[in-house]
Amino acid sequence: MSTAPALDPARTALLVMDYQPATLAALPEGGDREALLGRVERAIADVRAKGGTIAYVRVGFTEADWDAVPAVNKSFAPLAQHRVMHHEDPATAIHEHLAPQDGDIIVRKIRYGGMSTTDLDQQLRERGITTLVVSGISTSGVVLSTVIDAADRDYQLYVLSDGVADPDTEVHDVLLHRVLPSRAHMVDTAELHALLRVD
């Protein structure tokens, strides 16, 4: 059983980050993407059923976003140069299995972190959210960046250990077991379900 504190759904948001066809395609073949999607789908349903908030973060660029990326940005300059991940491209849409519903938060970002180029923090605070459960692709990108940023903003953090994935499984394992636990409680989808059940 998890040693993590129980969750107050009214003050909790599940972050579903970069679950887009383009990012899923970067995961290793045979990594069972369908199982990953299924687990996150169940986590979304659990949090919804208890009255928690679902917040979707997706990456996508406009022409102006691409034009504004400086050449010194090692990660994003190549995306801008090749005009990759246009915000209207179906490959940048939220995966259909995890489709948002009315009342969910949806933000579009243009860097790794879920908060640095969006108003996500503001929207969460307006709803009284103090606890974040983090899921996303990839562990070394959006998950790491958002957890570090959110920890500095004093959110109580949980990382959904079976709801994150990375193209590099070795890096994923190091982050999951050595880096992220210093800032977040590590729980899987079954533990999340149990922690939400406590009234």
PDB file of C-alpha atoms in Angstrom:
ATOM      1  CA  MET A   1       0.000   0.000   0.000  1.00  0.00           C
ATOM      2  CA  SER A   2       1.179   3.514  -0.761  1.00  0.00           C
ATOM      3  CA  THR A   3       2.654   5.652   2.005  1.00  0.00           C
ATOM      4  CA  ALA A   4       1.628   8.808   0.119  1.00  0.00           C
ATOM      5  CA  PRO A   5      -0.937  11.098   1.763  1.00  0.00           C
ATOM      6  CA  ALA A   6      -4.563  10.715   0.687  1.00  0.00           C
ATOM      7  CA  LEU A   7      -5.852  13.134  -1.929  1.00  0.00           C
ATOM      8  CA  ASP A   8      -8.603  15.727  -1.550  1.00  0.00           C
ATOM      9  CA  PRO A   9     -10.186  15.520  -5.025  1.00  0.00           C
ATOM     10  CA  ALA A  10     -11.610  19.043  -4.775  1.00  0.00           C
ATOM     11  CA  ARG A  11      -8.068  20.410  -4.554  1.00  0.00           C
ATOM     12  CA  THR A  12      -6.452  17.941  -6.957  1.00  0.00           C
ATOM     13  CA  ALA A  13      -5.769  18.095 -10.697  1.00  0.00           C
ATOM     14  CA  LEU A  14      -4.537  15.282 -12.903  1.00  0.00           C
ATOM     15  CA  LEU A  15      -2.155  16.694 -15.517  1.00  0.00           C
ATOM     16  CA  VAL A  16      -2.351  14.802 -18.824  1.00  0.00           C
ATOM     17  CA  MET A  17       0.619  16.141 -20.743  1.00  0.00           C
ATOM     18  CA  ASP A  18       1.717  15.664 -24.345  1.00  0.00           C
ATOM     19  CA  TYR A  19      -0.515  12.632 -24.894  1.00  0.00           C
ATOM     20  CA  GLN A  20      -0.543  13.371 -28.611  1.00  0.00           C
ATOM     21  CA  PRO A  21      -0.060  11.021 -31.598  1.00  0.00           C
ATOM     22  CA  ALA A  22       3.262  12.681 -32.474  1.00  0.00           C
ATOM     23  CA  THR A  23       4.756  12.139 -29.004  1.00  0.00           C
ATOM     24  CA  LEU A  24       3.351   8.626 -28.622  1.00  0.00           C
ATOM     25  CA  ALA A  25       5.015   7.736 -31.926  1.00  0.00           C
ATOM     26  CA  ALA A  26       8.413   8.559 -30.393  1.00  0.00           C
ATOM     27  CA  LEU A  27       8.078   5.819 -27.763  1.00  0.00           C
ATOM     28  CA  PRO A  28       9.876   2.507 -28.363  1.00  0.00           C
ATOM     29  CA  GLU A  29       8.110  -0.035 -30.556  1.00  0.00           C
ATOM     30  CA  GLY A  30       6.589  -2.805 -28.491  1.00  0.00           C
ATOM     31  CA  GLY A  31       6.410  -0.562 -25.415  1.00  0.00           C
ATOM     32  CA  ASP A  32       2.680  -1.209 -25.417  1.00  0.00           C
ATOM     33  CA  ARG A  33       1.334   2.273 -26.053  1.00  0.00           C
ATOM     34  CA  GLU A  34      -2.240   0.966 -25.880  1.00  0.00           C
ATOM     35  CA  ALA A  35      -1.700  -0.261 -22.306  1.00  0.00           C
ATOM     36  CA  LEU A  36      -0.206   3.120 -21.377  1.00  0.00           C
ATOM     37  CA  LEU A  37      -3.204   4.938 -22.859  1.00  0.00           C
ATOM     38  CA  GLY A  38      -5.552   2.551 -21.060  1.00  0.00           C
ATOM     39  CA  ARG A  39      -3.963   3.266 -17.674  1.00  0.00           C
ATOM     40  CA  VAL A  40      -4.160   7.033 -18.163  1.00  0.00           C
ATOM     41  CA  GLU A  41      -7.739   6.702 -19.404  1.00  0.00           C
ATOM     42  CA  ARG A  42      -8.642   4.895 -16.153  1.00  0.00           C
ATOM     43  CA  ALA A  43      -6.819   7.501 -14.061  1.00  0.00           C
ATOM     44  CA  ILE A  44      -8.795  10.268 -15.785  1.00  0.00           C
ATOM     45  CA  ALA A  45     -12.046   8.400 -15.097  1.00  0.00           C
ATOM     46  CA  ASP A  46     -11.099   7.901 -11.425  1.00  0.00           C
ATOM     47  CA  VAL A  47     -10.254  11.565 -10.856  1.00  0.00           C
ATOM     48  CA  ARG A  48     -13.414  12.697 -12.710  1.00  0.00           C
ATOM     49  CA  ALA A  49     -15.606  10.327 -10.689  1.00  0.00           C
ATOM     50  CA  LYS A  50     -14.341  11.823  -7.432  1.00  0.00           C
ATOM     51  CA  GLY A  51     -14.832  15.411  -8.580  1.00  0.00           C
ATOM     52  CA  GLY A  52     -11.198  16.237  -9.316  1.00  0.00           C
ATOM     53  CA  THR A  53      -9.935  18.422 -12.168  1.00  0.00           C
ATOM     54  CA  ILE A  54      -8.398  17.169 -15.416  1.00  0.00           C
ATOM     55  CA  ALA A  55      -5.869  19.493 -17.046  1.00  0.00           C
ATOM     56  CA  TYR A  56      -4.538  18.760 -20.531  1.00  0.00           C
ATOM     57  CA  VAL A  57      -1.251  20.154 -21.778  1.00  0.00           C
ATOM     58  CA  ARG A  58      -0.333  19.797 -25.447  1.00  0.00           C
ATOM     59  CA  VAL A  59       2.576  21.067 -27.500  1.00  0.00           C
ATOM     60  CA  GLY A  60       1.854  22.847 -30.768  1.00  0.00           C
ATOM     61  CA  PHE A  61       3.282  25.800 -32.651  1.00  0.00           C
ATOM     62  CA  THR A  62       1.877  28.652 -34.712  1.00  0.00           C
ATOM     63  CA  GLU A  63       3.939  30.311 -37.455  1.00  0.00           C
ATOM     64  CA  ALA A  64       4.693  33.134 -35.006  1.00  0.00           C
ATOM     65  CA  ASP A  65       5.836  30.626 -32.354  1.00  0.00           C
ATOM     66  CA  TRP A  66       8.286  29.027 -34.788  1.00  0.00           C
ATOM     67  CA  ASP A  67       9.597  32.425 -35.893  1.00  0.00           C
ATOM     68  CA  ALA A  68      10.244  33.403 -32.257  1.00  0.00           C
ATOM     69  CA  VAL A  69      12.420  30.373 -31.403  1.00  0.00           C
ATOM     70  CA  PRO A  70      16.063  31.522 -31.239  1.00  0.00           C
ATOM     71  CA  ALA A  71      18.752  29.493 -32.989  1.00  0.00           C
ATOM     72  CA  VAL A  72      20.492  28.945 -29.618  1.00  0.00           C
ATOM     73  CA  ASN A  73      17.600  26.815 -28.329  1.00  0.00           C
ATOM     74  CA  LYS A  74      19.077  23.350 -28.766  1.00  0.00           C
ATOM     75  CA  SER A  75      15.792  21.473 -28.428  1.00  0.00           C
ATOM     76  CA  PHE A  76      13.313  23.716 -30.181  1.00  0.00           C
ATOM     77  CA  ALA A  77      15.324  25.435 -32.946  1.00  0.00           C
ATOM     78  CA  PRO A  78      15.266  22.252 -35.095  1.00  0.00           C
ATOM     79  CA  LEU A  79      11.479  21.973 -34.647  1.00  0.00           C
ATOM     80  CA  ALA A  80      11.080  25.574 -35.744  1.00  0.00           C
ATOM     81  CA  GLN A  81      13.500  25.180 -38.660  1.00  0.00           C
ATOM     82  CA  HIS A  82      11.589  22.186 -40.010  1.00  0.00           C
ATOM     83  CA  ARG A  83       8.152  23.603 -39.095  1.00  0.00           C
ATOM     84  CA  VAL A  84       7.298  20.503 -37.014  1.00  0.00           C
ATOM     85  CA  MET A  85       4.314  20.140 -34.630  1.00  0.00           C
ATOM     86  CA  HIS A  86       1.967  22.770 -36.090  1.00  0.00           C
ATOM     87  CA  HIS A  87      -0.833  23.346 -33.597  1.00  0.00           C
ATOM     88  CA  GLU A  88      -3.534  22.426 -36.147  1.00  0.00           C
ATOM     89  CA  ASP A  89      -1.827  19.203 -37.268  1.00  0.00           C
ATOM     90  CA  PRO A  90      -3.889  16.160 -36.179  1.00  0.00           C
ATOM     91  CA  ALA A  91      -0.642  14.657 -34.808  1.00  0.00           C
ATOM     92  CA  THR A  92      -0.596  17.400 -32.146  1.00  0.00           C
ATOM     93  CA  ALA A  93      -4.205  16.856 -31.017  1.00  0.00           C
ATOM     94  CA  ILE A  94      -4.898  15.226 -27.658  1.00  0.00           C
ATOM     95  CA  HIS A  95      -5.205  11.475 -28.254  1.00  0.00           C
ATOM     96  CA  GLU A  96      -8.812  10.493 -28.957  1.00  0.00           C
ATOM     97  CA  HIS A  97      -8.847   7.900 -26.145  1.00  0.00           C
ATOM     98  CA  LEU A  98      -8.205  10.681 -23.641  1.00  0.00           C
ATOM     99  CA  ALA A  99     -10.538  13.289 -25.111  1.00  0.00           C
ATOM    100  CA  PRO A 100     -11.251  16.344 -22.952  1.00  0.00           C
ATOM    101  CA  GLN A 101     -14.732  17.106 -21.655  1.00  0.00           C
ATOM    102  CA  ASP A 102     -16.501  20.363 -20.855  1.00  0.00           C
ATOM    103  CA  GLY A 103     -14.987  21.998 -17.800  1.00  0.00           C
ATOM    104  CA  ASP A 104     -11.516  20.502 -18.265  1.00  0.00           C
ATOM    105  CA  ILE A 105      -8.483  22.760 -18.488  1.00  0.00           C
ATOM    106  CA  ILE A 106      -6.670  22.682 -21.850  1.00  0.00           C
ATOM    107  CA  VAL A 107      -3.486  24.635 -22.534  1.00  0.00           C
ATOM    108  CA  ARG A 108      -1.094  24.722 -25.486  1.00  0.00           C
ATOM    109  CA  LYS A 109       2.621  25.074 -24.776  1.00  0.00           C
ATOM    110  CA  ILE A 110       5.695  25.844 -26.876  1.00  0.00           C
ATOM    111  CA  ARG A 111       8.471  24.624 -24.546  1.00  0.00           C
ATOM    112  CA  TYR A 112       9.030  21.544 -22.343  1.00  0.00           C
ATOM    113  CA  GLY A 113       7.318  22.594 -19.129  1.00  0.00           C
ATOM    114  CA  GLY A 114       3.551  22.623 -18.722  1.00  0.00           C
ATOM    115  CA  MET A 115       3.571  26.007 -16.970  1.00  0.00           C
ATOM    116  CA  SER A 116       6.415  28.093 -18.405  1.00  0.00           C
ATOM    117  CA  THR A 117       4.632  29.182 -21.615  1.00  0.00           C
ATOM    118  CA  THR A 118       0.986  28.755 -20.523  1.00  0.00           C
ATOM    119  CA  ASP A 119      -1.484  30.119 -17.974  1.00  0.00           C
ATOM    120  CA  LEU A 120      -1.862  26.655 -16.402  1.00  0.00           C
ATOM    121  CA  ASP A 121      -0.647  27.768 -12.966  1.00  0.00           C
ATOM    122  CA  GLN A 122      -3.139  30.643 -12.947  1.00  0.00           C
ATOM    123  CA  GLN A 123      -6.046  28.427 -14.035  1.00  0.00           C
ATOM    124  CA  LEU A 124      -5.228  25.827 -11.358  1.00  0.00           C
ATOM    125  CA  ARG A 125      -4.986  28.444  -8.609  1.00  0.00           C
ATOM    126  CA  GLU A 126      -8.289  30.012  -9.657  1.00  0.00           C
ATOM    127  CA  ARG A 127      -9.893  26.602  -9.001  1.00  0.00           C
ATOM    128  CA  GLY A 128      -8.194  26.211  -5.631  1.00  0.00           C
ATOM    129  CA  ILE A 129      -5.946  23.387  -6.830  1.00  0.00           C
ATOM    130  CA  THR A 130      -2.999  22.696  -4.515  1.00  0.00           C
ATOM    131  CA  THR A 131      -2.152  19.101  -5.507  1.00  0.00           C
ATOM    132  CA  LEU A 132      -1.042  17.816  -8.907  1.00  0.00           C
ATOM    133  CA  VAL A 133      -0.929  14.238 -10.177  1.00  0.00           C
ATOM    134  CA  VAL A 134       1.458  14.240 -13.131  1.00  0.00           C
ATOM    135  CA  SER A 135       1.249  12.011 -16.204  1.00  0.00           C
ATOM    136  CA  GLY A 136       2.943  12.635 -19.525  1.00  0.00           C
ATOM    137  CA  ILE A 137       5.268  11.859 -22.397  1.00  0.00           C
ATOM    138  CA  SER A 138       8.128  12.138 -21.994  1.00  0.00           C
ATOM    139  CA  THR A 139       9.580  11.573 -18.534  1.00  0.00           C
ATOM    140  CA  SER A 140      12.768  13.481 -19.430  1.00  0.00           C
ATOM    141  CA  GLY A 141      10.846  16.320 -21.116  1.00  0.00           C
ATOM    142  CA  VAL A 142       7.474  17.614 -19.971  1.00  0.00           C
ATOM    143  CA  VAL A 143       7.306  15.481 -16.808  1.00  0.00           C
ATOM    144  CA  LEU A 144      10.727  16.472 -15.437  1.00  0.00           C
ATOM    145  CA  SER A 145      10.344  20.150 -16.400  1.00  0.00           C
ATOM    146  CA  THR A 146       6.826  20.459 -15.000  1.00  0.00           C
ATOM    147  CA  VAL A 147       7.599  18.638 -11.743  1.00  0.00           C
ATOM    148  CA  ILE A 148      10.629  20.855 -11.054  1.00  0.00           C
ATOM    149  CA  ASP A 149       8.641  24.011 -11.874  1.00  0.00           C
ATOM    150  CA  ALA A 150       5.546  22.942  -9.903  1.00  0.00           C
ATOM    151  CA  ALA A 151       7.676  21.966  -6.893  1.00  0.00           C
ATOM    152  CA  ASP A 152       9.173  25.461  -6.906  1.00  0.00           C
ATOM    153  CA  ARG A 153       5.602  26.812  -6.949  1.00  0.00           C
ATOM    154  CA  ASP A 154       4.811  24.744  -3.814  1.00  0.00           C
ATOM    155  CA  TYR A 155       2.281  22.300  -5.235  1.00  0.00           C
ATOM    156  CA  GLN A 156       1.935  18.946  -3.499  1.00  0.00           C
ATOM    157  CA  LEU A 157       3.073  16.548  -6.213  1.00  0.00           C
ATOM    158  CA  TYR A 158       2.399  12.977  -7.214  1.00  0.00           C
ATOM    159  CA  VAL A 159       3.911  11.360 -10.299  1.00  0.00           C
ATOM    160  CA  LEU A 160       1.814   8.620 -11.891  1.00  0.00           C
ATOM    161  CA  SER A 161       4.633   6.092 -12.288  1.00  0.00           C
ATOM    162  CA  ASP A 162       2.771   3.950 -14.826  1.00  0.00           C
ATOM    163  CA  GLY A 163       1.355   6.997 -16.619  1.00  0.00           C
ATOM    164  CA  VAL A 164       4.692   8.395 -17.781  1.00  0.00           C
ATOM    165  CA  ALA A 165       6.987   7.082 -20.515  1.00  0.00           C
ATOM    166  CA  ASP A 166      10.106   8.117 -22.378  1.00  0.00           C
ATOM    167  CA  PRO A 167      11.801   7.172 -25.667  1.00  0.00           C
ATOM    168  CA  ASP A 168      14.900   6.319 -23.592  1.00  0.00           C
ATOM    169  CA  THR A 169      13.978   3.625 -21.066  1.00  0.00           C
ATOM    170  CA  GLU A 170      17.262   3.985 -19.159  1.00  0.00           C
ATOM    171  CA  VAL A 171      16.752   7.718 -18.627  1.00  0.00           C
ATOM    172  CA  HIS A 172      13.116   7.031 -17.699  1.00  0.00           C
ATOM    173  CA  ASP A 173      14.185   4.580 -14.973  1.00  0.00           C
ATOM    174  CA  VAL A 174      16.790   6.927 -13.484  1.00  0.00           C
ATOM    175  CA  LEU A 175      14.304   9.800 -13.332  1.00  0.00           C
ATOM    176  CA  LEU A 176      11.532   7.633 -11.885  1.00  0.00           C
ATOM    177  CA  HIS A 177      13.665   6.042  -9.185  1.00  0.00           C
ATOM    178  CA  ARG A 178      16.406   8.588  -8.418  1.00  0.00           C
ATOM    179  CA  VAL A 179      15.337  12.113  -9.413  1.00  0.00           C
ATOM    180  CA  LEU A 180      11.579  12.655  -9.262  1.00  0.00           C
ATOM    181  CA  PRO A 181      11.025  11.086  -5.796  1.00  0.00           C
ATOM    182  CA  SER A 182      12.879  14.026  -4.213  1.00  0.00           C
ATOM    183  CA  ARG A 183      10.055  16.323  -5.329  1.00  0.00           C
ATOM    184  CA  ALA A 184       6.979  14.105  -5.684  1.00  0.00           C
ATOM    185  CA  HIS A 185       5.219  11.078  -4.232  1.00  0.00           C
ATOM    186  CA  MET A 186       5.480   8.202  -6.702  1.00  0.00           C
ATOM    187  CA  VAL A 187       2.172   6.329  -7.137  1.00  0.00           C
ATOM    188  CA  ASP A 188       0.771   4.053  -9.817  1.00  0.00           C
ATOM    189  CA  THR A 189      -2.788   4.097 -11.146  1.00  0.00           C
ATOM    190  CA  ALA A 190      -4.000   1.497  -8.623  1.00  0.00           C
ATOM    191  CA  GLU A 191      -2.583   3.528  -5.716  1.00  0.00           C
ATOM    192  CA  LEU A 192      -4.137   6.704  -7.137  1.00  0.00           C
ATOM    193  CA  HIS A 193      -7.520   4.973  -7.172  1.00  0.00           C
ATOM    194  CA  ALA A 194      -7.102   3.990  -3.507  1.00  0.00           C
ATOM    195  CA  LEU A 195      -5.864   7.435  -2.424  1.00  0.00           C
ATOM    196  CA  LEU A 196      -8.865   9.120  -4.071  1.00  0.00           C
ATOM    197  CA  ARG A 197     -11.282   6.820  -2.265  1.00  0.00           C
ATOM    198  CA  VAL A 198     -10.486   8.217   1.161  1.00  0.00           C
ATOM    199  CA  ASP A 199     -13.147  10.711   2.214  1.00  0.00           C
TER     200      ASP A 199
END
